[in-house]
Amino acid sequence: MTLNLELSSIEENGGVALAEALKTNSTLTTLNMIGNSIGDNGAQALAEALNTNSTLKILDLQKNTIGNNGALALAEALKINSTLANLNL
């Protein structure tokens, strides 16, 4: 299952809310969030979700104003998550 939210004005709060849903989602395999300005907080929330999500294979976060803290959190999540095969920043 694919969810395309490209350029949907999700921003930080939306990114955090989506991350909460990903923690228990068992069907989504591809998530496109290009250009939504989720920032570091949104990226950190998604990283936390990746620690428990076991179905997401592709996550596209290009053009989301993710800085060092968000990127570091995502990198740490990749140490735990074994299903994500493609992460675009």
PDB file of N, CA and C in Angstrom:
ATOM      1  N   MET A   1       0.840  -1.171   0.000  1.00  0.00           N
ATOM      2  CA  MET A   1       0.000   0.000   0.000  1.00  0.00           C
ATOM      3  C   MET A   1       0.891   1.243   0.000  1.00  0.00           C
ATOM      4  N   THR A   2       0.528   2.230  -0.767  1.00  0.00           N
ATOM      5  CA  THR A   2       1.289   3.466  -0.914  1.00  0.00           C
ATOM      6  C   THR A   2       0.447   4.666  -0.483  1.00  0.00           C
ATOM      7  N   LEU A   3       1.088   5.588   0.226  1.00  0.00           N
ATOM      8  CA  LEU A   3       0.434   6.844   0.601  1.00  0.00           C
ATOM      9  C   LEU A   3       1.293   7.986   0.072  1.00  0.00           C
ATOM     10  N   ASN A   4       0.727   8.785  -0.835  1.00  0.00           N
ATOM     11  CA  ASN A   4       1.446   9.894  -1.438  1.00  0.00           C
ATOM     12  C   ASN A   4       0.927  11.202  -0.851  1.00  0.00           C
ATOM     13  N   LEU A   5       1.756  11.844  -0.027  1.00  0.00           N
ATOM     14  CA  LEU A   5       1.398  13.110   0.603  1.00  0.00           C
ATOM     15  C   LEU A   5       2.313  14.242   0.142  1.00  0.00           C
ATOM     16  N   GLU A   6       2.870  14.105  -1.042  1.00  0.00           N
ATOM     17  CA  GLU A   6       3.787  15.106  -1.569  1.00  0.00           C
ATOM     18  C   GLU A   6       3.118  16.479  -1.633  1.00  0.00           C
ATOM     19  N   LEU A   7       3.843  17.493  -1.112  1.00  0.00           N
ATOM     20  CA  LEU A   7       3.390  18.885  -1.128  1.00  0.00           C
ATOM     21  C   LEU A   7       1.989  19.052  -0.532  1.00  0.00           C
ATOM     22  N   SER A   8       1.750  18.433   0.612  1.00  0.00           N
ATOM     23  CA  SER A   8       0.439  18.475   1.249  1.00  0.00           C
ATOM     24  C   SER A   8       0.377  19.410   2.456  1.00  0.00           C
ATOM     25  N   SER A   9       1.394  20.218   2.648  1.00  0.00           N
ATOM     26  CA  SER A   9       1.427  21.182   3.760  1.00  0.00           C
ATOM     27  C   SER A   9       1.230  20.512   5.122  1.00  0.00           C
ATOM     28  N   ILE A  10       1.845  19.369   5.293  1.00  0.00           N
ATOM     29  CA  ILE A  10       1.695  18.611   6.537  1.00  0.00           C
ATOM     30  C   ILE A  10       2.407  19.300   7.697  1.00  0.00           C
ATOM     31  N   GLU A  11       3.581  19.796   7.469  1.00  0.00           N
ATOM     32  CA  GLU A  11       4.403  20.491   8.450  1.00  0.00           C
ATOM     33  C   GLU A  11       4.690  19.625   9.685  1.00  0.00           C
ATOM     34  N   GLU A  12       5.268  20.250  10.706  1.00  0.00           N
ATOM     35  CA  GLU A  12       5.774  19.522  11.867  1.00  0.00           C
ATOM     36  C   GLU A  12       4.692  18.737  12.618  1.00  0.00           C
ATOM     37  N   ASN A  13       3.601  19.375  12.976  1.00  0.00           N
ATOM     38  CA  ASN A  13       2.548  18.700  13.741  1.00  0.00           C
ATOM     39  C   ASN A  13       1.941  17.528  12.979  1.00  0.00           C
ATOM     40  N   GLY A  14       1.760  17.699  11.699  1.00  0.00           N
ATOM     41  CA  GLY A  14       1.235  16.616  10.877  1.00  0.00           C
ATOM     42  C   GLY A  14       2.204  15.456  10.783  1.00  0.00           C
ATOM     43  N   GLY A  15       3.496  15.785  10.713  1.00  0.00           N
ATOM     44  CA  GLY A  15       4.512  14.737  10.688  1.00  0.00           C
ATOM     45  C   GLY A  15       4.519  13.917  11.962  1.00  0.00           C
ATOM     46  N   VAL A  16       4.355  14.603  13.088  1.00  0.00           N
ATOM     47  CA  VAL A  16       4.315  13.921  14.386  1.00  0.00           C
ATOM     48  C   VAL A  16       3.069  13.029  14.467  1.00  0.00           C
ATOM     49  N   ALA A  17       1.937  13.539  14.021  1.00  0.00           N
ATOM     50  CA  ALA A  17       0.696  12.758  14.048  1.00  0.00           C
ATOM     51  C   ALA A  17       0.790  11.532  13.148  1.00  0.00           C
ATOM     52  N   LEU A  18       1.369  11.719  11.969  1.00  0.00           N
ATOM     53  CA  LEU A  18       1.535  10.599  11.042  1.00  0.00           C
ATOM     54  C   LEU A  18       2.472   9.548  11.625  1.00  0.00           C
ATOM     55  N   ALA A  19       3.498   9.997  12.303  1.00  0.00           N
ATOM     56  CA  ALA A  19       4.439   9.069  12.936  1.00  0.00           C
ATOM     57  C   ALA A  19       3.740   8.215  13.985  1.00  0.00           C
ATOM     58  N   GLU A  20       2.838   8.815  14.734  1.00  0.00           N
ATOM     59  CA  GLU A  20       2.080   8.049  15.738  1.00  0.00           C
ATOM     60  C   GLU A  20       1.288   6.928  15.073  1.00  0.00           C
ATOM     61  N   ALA A  21       0.686   7.229  13.934  1.00  0.00           N
ATOM     62  CA  ALA A  21      -0.086   6.221  13.208  1.00  0.00           C
ATOM     63  C   ALA A  21       0.809   5.117  12.664  1.00  0.00           C
ATOM     64  N   LEU A  22       2.011   5.477  12.244  1.00  0.00           N
ATOM     65  CA  LEU A  22       2.941   4.485  11.692  1.00  0.00           C
ATOM     66  C   LEU A  22       3.399   3.465  12.723  1.00  0.00           C
ATOM     67  N   LYS A  23       3.363   3.841  13.979  1.00  0.00           N
ATOM     68  CA  LYS A  23       3.807   2.920  15.037  1.00  0.00           C
ATOM     69  C   LYS A  23       2.986   1.636  15.054  1.00  0.00           C
ATOM     70  N   THR A  24       1.727   1.723  14.678  1.00  0.00           N
ATOM     71  CA  THR A  24       0.866   0.542  14.728  1.00  0.00           C
ATOM     72  C   THR A  24       0.367   0.099  13.356  1.00  0.00           C
ATOM     73  N   ASN A  25       0.691   0.845  12.309  1.00  0.00           N
ATOM     74  CA  ASN A  25       0.237   0.493  10.962  1.00  0.00           C
ATOM     75  C   ASN A  25       0.931  -0.782  10.492  1.00  0.00           C
ATOM     76  N   SER A  26       0.158  -1.670   9.881  1.00  0.00           N
ATOM     77  CA  SER A  26       0.745  -2.932   9.420  1.00  0.00           C
ATOM     78  C   SER A  26       0.541  -3.179   7.932  1.00  0.00           C
ATOM     79  N   THR A  27       0.134  -2.149   7.186  1.00  0.00           N
ATOM     80  CA  THR A  27      -0.108  -2.353   5.751  1.00  0.00           C
ATOM     81  C   THR A  27       0.680  -1.412   4.845  1.00  0.00           C
ATOM     82  N   LEU A  28       1.038  -0.231   5.314  1.00  0.00           N
ATOM     83  CA  LEU A  28       1.706   0.760   4.474  1.00  0.00           C
ATOM     84  C   LEU A  28       3.146   0.339   4.174  1.00  0.00           C
ATOM     85  N   THR A  29       3.500   0.292   2.887  1.00  0.00           N
ATOM     86  CA  THR A  29       4.859  -0.082   2.498  1.00  0.00           C
ATOM     87  C   THR A  29       5.643   1.090   1.913  1.00  0.00           C
ATOM     88  N   THR A  30       4.936   2.093   1.378  1.00  0.00           N
ATOM     89  CA  THR A  30       5.590   3.243   0.766  1.00  0.00           C
ATOM     90  C   THR A  30       4.920   4.523   1.254  1.00  0.00           C
ATOM     91  N   LEU A  31       5.750   5.469   1.720  1.00  0.00           N
ATOM     92  CA  LEU A  31       5.237   6.756   2.178  1.00  0.00           C
ATOM     93  C   LEU A  31       6.040   7.872   1.521  1.00  0.00           C
ATOM     94  N   ASN A  32       5.374   8.701   0.723  1.00  0.00           N
ATOM     95  CA  ASN A  32       5.997   9.832   0.052  1.00  0.00           C
ATOM     96  C   ASN A  32       5.551  11.100   0.774  1.00  0.00           C
ATOM     97  N   MET A  33       6.512  11.777   1.410  1.00  0.00           N
ATOM     98  CA  MET A  33       6.224  13.017   2.126  1.00  0.00           C
ATOM     99  C   MET A  33       7.088  14.166   1.607  1.00  0.00           C
ATOM    100  N   ILE A  34       7.423  14.157   0.344  1.00  0.00           N
ATOM    101  CA  ILE A  34       8.273  15.189  -0.247  1.00  0.00           C
ATOM    102  C   ILE A  34       7.651  16.573  -0.051  1.00  0.00           C
ATOM    103  N   GLY A  35       8.477  17.519   0.392  1.00  0.00           N
ATOM    104  CA  GLY A  35       8.092  18.922   0.431  1.00  0.00           C
ATOM    105  C   GLY A  35       7.018  19.280   1.437  1.00  0.00           C
ATOM    106  N   ASN A  36       7.116  18.773   2.659  1.00  0.00           N
ATOM    107  CA  ASN A  36       6.093  19.054   3.656  1.00  0.00           C
ATOM    108  C   ASN A  36       6.602  19.796   4.884  1.00  0.00           C
ATOM    109  N   SER A  37       7.856  20.181   4.903  1.00  0.00           N
ATOM    110  CA  SER A  37       8.427  20.978   6.003  1.00  0.00           C
ATOM    111  C   SER A  37       8.172  20.380   7.386  1.00  0.00           C
ATOM    112  N   ILE A  38       8.446  19.090   7.537  1.00  0.00           N
ATOM    113  CA  ILE A  38       8.225  18.450   8.839  1.00  0.00           C
ATOM    114  C   ILE A  38       9.323  18.780   9.843  1.00  0.00           C
ATOM    115  N   GLY A  39      10.469  19.243   9.355  1.00  0.00           N
ATOM    116  CA  GLY A  39      11.551  19.666  10.235  1.00  0.00           C
ATOM    117  C   GLY A  39      12.127  18.555  11.089  1.00  0.00           C
ATOM    118  N   ASP A  40      12.963  18.955  12.049  1.00  0.00           N
ATOM    119  CA  ASP A  40      13.623  17.986  12.922  1.00  0.00           C
ATOM    120  C   ASP A  40      12.635  17.233  13.811  1.00  0.00           C
ATOM    121  N   ASN A  41      11.647  17.936  14.360  1.00  0.00           N
ATOM    122  CA  ASN A  41      10.700  17.264  15.258  1.00  0.00           C
ATOM    123  C   ASN A  41       9.882  16.204  14.531  1.00  0.00           C
ATOM    124  N   GLY A  42       9.453  16.509  13.328  1.00  0.00           N
ATOM    125  CA  GLY A  42       8.720  15.521  12.540  1.00  0.00           C
ATOM    126  C   GLY A  42       9.596  14.331  12.186  1.00  0.00           C
ATOM    127  N   ALA A  43      10.849  14.616  11.828  1.00  0.00           N
ATOM    128  CA  ALA A  43      11.781  13.536  11.487  1.00  0.00           C
ATOM    129  C   ALA A  43      12.094  12.678  12.706  1.00  0.00           C
ATOM    130  N   GLN A  44      12.246  13.309  13.864  1.00  0.00           N
ATOM    131  CA  GLN A  44      12.518  12.549  15.082  1.00  0.00           C
ATOM    132  C   GLN A  44      11.328  11.666  15.448  1.00  0.00           C
ATOM    133  N   ALA A  45      10.120  12.165  15.249  1.00  0.00           N
ATOM    134  CA  ALA A  45       8.927  11.362  15.514  1.00  0.00           C
ATOM    135  C   ALA A  45       8.847  10.186  14.545  1.00  0.00           C
ATOM    136  N   LEU A  46       9.167  10.425  13.280  1.00  0.00           N
ATOM    137  CA  LEU A  46       9.174   9.329  12.305  1.00  0.00           C
ATOM    138  C   LEU A  46      10.242   8.304  12.645  1.00  0.00           C
ATOM    139  N   ALA A  47      11.385   8.773  13.116  1.00  0.00           N
ATOM    140  CA  ALA A  47      12.457   7.858  13.517  1.00  0.00           C
ATOM    141  C   ALA A  47      11.984   6.958  14.648  1.00  0.00           C
ATOM    142  N   GLU A  48      11.277   7.532  15.601  1.00  0.00           N
ATOM    143  CA  GLU A  48      10.744   6.741  16.709  1.00  0.00           C
ATOM    144  C   GLU A  48       9.752   5.696  16.197  1.00  0.00           C
ATOM    145  N   ALA A  49       8.950   6.086  15.225  1.00  0.00           N
ATOM    146  CA  ALA A  49       7.982   5.151  14.644  1.00  0.00           C
ATOM    147  C   ALA A  49       8.693   4.016  13.917  1.00  0.00           C
ATOM    148  N   LEU A  50       9.809   4.325  13.282  1.00  0.00           N
ATOM    149  CA  LEU A  50      10.562   3.291  12.565  1.00  0.00           C
ATOM    150  C   LEU A  50      11.125   2.230  13.504  1.00  0.00           C
ATOM    151  N   ASN A  51      11.262   2.569  14.773  1.00  0.00           N
ATOM    152  CA  ASN A  51      11.759   1.590  15.737  1.00  0.00           C
ATOM    153  C   ASN A  51      10.777   0.435  15.937  1.00  0.00           C
ATOM    154  N   THR A  52       9.491   0.675  15.674  1.00  0.00           N
ATOM    155  CA  THR A  52       8.497  -0.385  15.858  1.00  0.00           C
ATOM    156  C   THR A  52       7.809  -0.801  14.565  1.00  0.00           C
ATOM    157  N   ASN A  53       7.794   0.054  13.556  1.00  0.00           N
ATOM    158  CA  ASN A  53       7.127  -0.276  12.298  1.00  0.00           C
ATOM    159  C   ASN A  53       7.926  -1.343  11.554  1.00  0.00           C
ATOM    160  N   SER A  54       7.227  -2.374  11.091  1.00  0.00           N
ATOM    161  CA  SER A  54       7.924  -3.470  10.409  1.00  0.00           C
ATOM    162  C   SER A  54       7.417  -3.703   8.989  1.00  0.00           C
ATOM    163  N   THR A  55       6.698  -2.732   8.430  1.00  0.00           N
ATOM    164  CA  THR A  55       6.173  -2.918   7.072  1.00  0.00           C
ATOM    165  C   THR A  55       6.662  -1.867   6.074  1.00  0.00           C
ATOM    166  N   LEU A  56       7.031  -0.682   6.552  1.00  0.00           N
ATOM    167  CA  LEU A  56       7.435   0.389   5.644  1.00  0.00           C
ATOM    168  C   LEU A  56       8.761   0.047   4.975  1.00  0.00           C
ATOM    169  N   LYS A  57       8.774   0.083   3.644  1.00  0.00           N
ATOM    170  CA  LYS A  57       9.980  -0.245   2.884  1.00  0.00           C
ATOM    171  C   LYS A  57      10.591   0.979   2.214  1.00  0.00           C
ATOM    172  N   ILE A  58       9.750   1.970   1.873  1.00  0.00           N
ATOM    173  CA  ILE A  58      10.229   3.166   1.183  1.00  0.00           C
ATOM    174  C   ILE A  58       9.675   4.395   1.904  1.00  0.00           C
ATOM    175  N   LEU A  59      10.574   5.305   2.275  1.00  0.00           N
ATOM    176  CA  LEU A  59      10.184   6.551   2.931  1.00  0.00           C
ATOM    177  C   LEU A  59      10.910   7.692   2.237  1.00  0.00           C
ATOM    178  N   ASP A  60      10.157   8.600   1.632  1.00  0.00           N
ATOM    179  CA  ASP A  60      10.746   9.721   0.905  1.00  0.00           C
ATOM    180  C   ASP A  60      10.476  11.014   1.666  1.00  0.00           C
ATOM    181  N   LEU A  61      11.539  11.594   2.197  1.00  0.00           N
ATOM    182  CA  LEU A  61      11.452  12.814   3.004  1.00  0.00           C
ATOM    183  C   LEU A  61      12.221  13.978   2.386  1.00  0.00           C
ATOM    184  N   GLN A  62      12.382  13.989   1.091  1.00  0.00           N
ATOM    185  CA  GLN A  62      13.100  15.077   0.426  1.00  0.00           C
ATOM    186  C   GLN A  62      12.388  16.409   0.664  1.00  0.00           C
ATOM    187  N   LYS A  63      13.173  17.470   0.738  1.00  0.00           N
ATOM    188  CA  LYS A  63      12.665  18.845   0.847  1.00  0.00           C
ATOM    189  C   LYS A  63      11.748  19.028   2.054  1.00  0.00           C
ATOM    190  N   ASN A  64      12.227  18.597   3.233  1.00  0.00           N
ATOM    191  CA  ASN A  64      11.438  18.695   4.448  1.00  0.00           C
ATOM    192  C   ASN A  64      12.129  19.488   5.546  1.00  0.00           C
ATOM    193  N   THR A  65      13.106  20.285   5.213  1.00  0.00           N
ATOM    194  CA  THR A  65      13.851  21.112   6.175  1.00  0.00           C
ATOM    195  C   THR A  65      14.312  20.309   7.383  1.00  0.00           C
ATOM    196  N   ILE A  66      14.807  19.109   7.129  1.00  0.00           N
ATOM    197  CA  ILE A  66      15.327  18.251   8.194  1.00  0.00           C
ATOM    198  C   ILE A  66      16.792  18.608   8.411  1.00  0.00           C
ATOM    199  N   GLY A  67      17.124  18.955   9.643  1.00  0.00           N
ATOM    200  CA  GLY A  67      18.492  19.327   9.992  1.00  0.00           C
ATOM    201  C   GLY A  67      19.269  18.159  10.583  1.00  0.00           C
ATOM    202  N   ASN A  68      20.360  18.498  11.255  1.00  0.00           N
ATOM    203  CA  ASN A  68      21.243  17.481  11.821  1.00  0.00           C
ATOM    204  C   ASN A  68      20.541  16.575  12.826  1.00  0.00           C
ATOM    205  N   ASN A  69      19.749  17.157  13.726  1.00  0.00           N
ATOM    206  CA  ASN A  69      19.088  16.354  14.760  1.00  0.00           C
ATOM    207  C   ASN A  69      18.108  15.356  14.167  1.00  0.00           C
ATOM    208  N   GLY A  70      17.343  15.783  13.196  1.00  0.00           N
ATOM    209  CA  GLY A  70      16.397  14.882  12.545  1.00  0.00           C
ATOM    210  C   GLY A  70      17.102  13.782  11.775  1.00  0.00           C
ATOM    211  N   ALA A  71      18.165  14.152  11.062  1.00  0.00           N
ATOM    212  CA  ALA A  71      18.919  13.166  10.293  1.00  0.00           C
ATOM    213  C   ALA A  71      19.589  12.150  11.212  1.00  0.00           C
ATOM    214  N   LEU A  72      20.115  12.627  12.329  1.00  0.00           N
ATOM    215  CA  LEU A  72      20.753  11.728  13.293  1.00  0.00           C
ATOM    216  C   LEU A  72      19.736  10.746  13.877  1.00  0.00           C
ATOM    217  N   ALA A  73      18.557  11.224  14.202  1.00  0.00           N
ATOM    218  CA  ALA A  73      17.512  10.353  14.742  1.00  0.00           C
ATOM    219  C   ALA A  73      17.121   9.279  13.725  1.00  0.00           C
ATOM    220  N   LEU A  74      16.998   9.670  12.476  1.00  0.00           N
ATOM    221  CA  LEU A  74      16.671   8.698  11.427  1.00  0.00           C
ATOM    222  C   LEU A  74      17.786   7.672  11.262  1.00  0.00           C
ATOM    223  N   ALA A  75      19.022   8.137  11.326  1.00  0.00           N
ATOM    224  CA  ALA A  75      20.158   7.212  11.215  1.00  0.00           C
ATOM    225  C   ALA A  75      20.157   6.199  12.346  1.00  0.00           C
ATOM    226  N   GLU A  76      19.857   6.656  13.547  1.00  0.00           N
ATOM    227  CA  GLU A  76      19.796   5.753  14.695  1.00  0.00           C
ATOM    228  C   GLU A  76      18.676   4.725  14.523  1.00  0.00           C
ATOM    229  N   ALA A  77      17.551   5.161  13.977  1.00  0.00           N
ATOM    230  CA  ALA A  77      16.423   4.249  13.763  1.00  0.00           C
ATOM    231  C   ALA A  77      16.772   3.153  12.769  1.00  0.00           C
ATOM    232  N   LEU A  78      17.628   3.476  11.804  1.00  0.00           N
ATOM    233  CA  LEU A  78      18.020   2.482  10.805  1.00  0.00           C
ATOM    234  C   LEU A  78      18.840   1.359  11.408  1.00  0.00           C
ATOM    235  N   LYS A  79      19.423   1.594  12.565  1.00  0.00           N
ATOM    236  CA  LYS A  79      20.164   0.534  13.258  1.00  0.00           C
ATOM    237  C   LYS A  79      19.211  -0.535  13.792  1.00  0.00           C
ATOM    238  N   ILE A  80      17.967  -0.139  14.047  1.00  0.00           N
ATOM    239  CA  ILE A  80      16.976  -1.052  14.623  1.00  0.00           C
ATOM    240  C   ILE A  80      16.038  -1.607  13.557  1.00  0.00           C
ATOM    241  N   ASN A  81      15.585  -0.738  12.664  1.00  0.00           N
ATOM    242  CA  ASN A  81      14.615  -1.133  11.650  1.00  0.00           C
ATOM    243  C   ASN A  81      15.289  -1.969  10.563  1.00  0.00           C
ATOM    244  N   SER A  82      14.721  -3.125  10.287  1.00  0.00           N
ATOM    245  CA  SER A  82      15.329  -4.018   9.288  1.00  0.00           C
ATOM    246  C   SER A  82      14.499  -4.121   8.008  1.00  0.00           C
ATOM    247  N   THR A  83      13.376  -3.400   7.919  1.00  0.00           N
ATOM    248  CA  THR A  83      12.534  -3.514   6.728  1.00  0.00           C
ATOM    249  C   THR A  83      12.659  -2.323   5.786  1.00  0.00           C
ATOM    250  N   LEU A  84      13.017  -1.153   6.295  1.00  0.00           N
ATOM    251  CA  LEU A  84      13.137   0.018   5.433  1.00  0.00           C
ATOM    252  C   LEU A  84      14.326  -0.162   4.490  1.00  0.00           C
ATOM    253  N   ALA A  85      14.053  -0.180   3.198  1.00  0.00           N
ATOM    254  CA  ALA A  85      15.085  -0.419   2.212  1.00  0.00           C
ATOM    255  C   ALA A  85      15.523   0.844   1.490  1.00  0.00           C
ATOM    256  N   ASN A  86      14.657   1.891   1.520  1.00  0.00           N
ATOM    257  CA  ASN A  86      14.946   3.106   0.765  1.00  0.00           C
ATOM    258  C   ASN A  86      14.499   4.311   1.560  1.00  0.00           C
ATOM    259  N   LEU A  87      15.451   5.154   1.954  1.00  0.00           N
ATOM    260  CA  LEU A  87      15.167   6.385   2.669  1.00  0.00           C
ATOM    261  C   LEU A  87      15.783   7.541   1.887  1.00  0.00           C
ATOM    262  N   ASN A  88      14.932   8.437   1.400  1.00  0.00           N
ATOM    263  CA  ASN A  88      15.403   9.598   0.641  1.00  0.00           C
ATOM    264  C   ASN A  88      15.276  10.844   1.486  1.00  0.00           C
ATOM    265  N   LEU A  89      16.400  11.542   1.655  1.00  0.00           N
ATOM    266  CA  LEU A  89      16.409  12.799   2.381  1.00  0.00           C
ATOM    267  C   LEU A  89      16.779  13.922   1.446  1.00  0.00           C
TER     268      LEU A  89
END
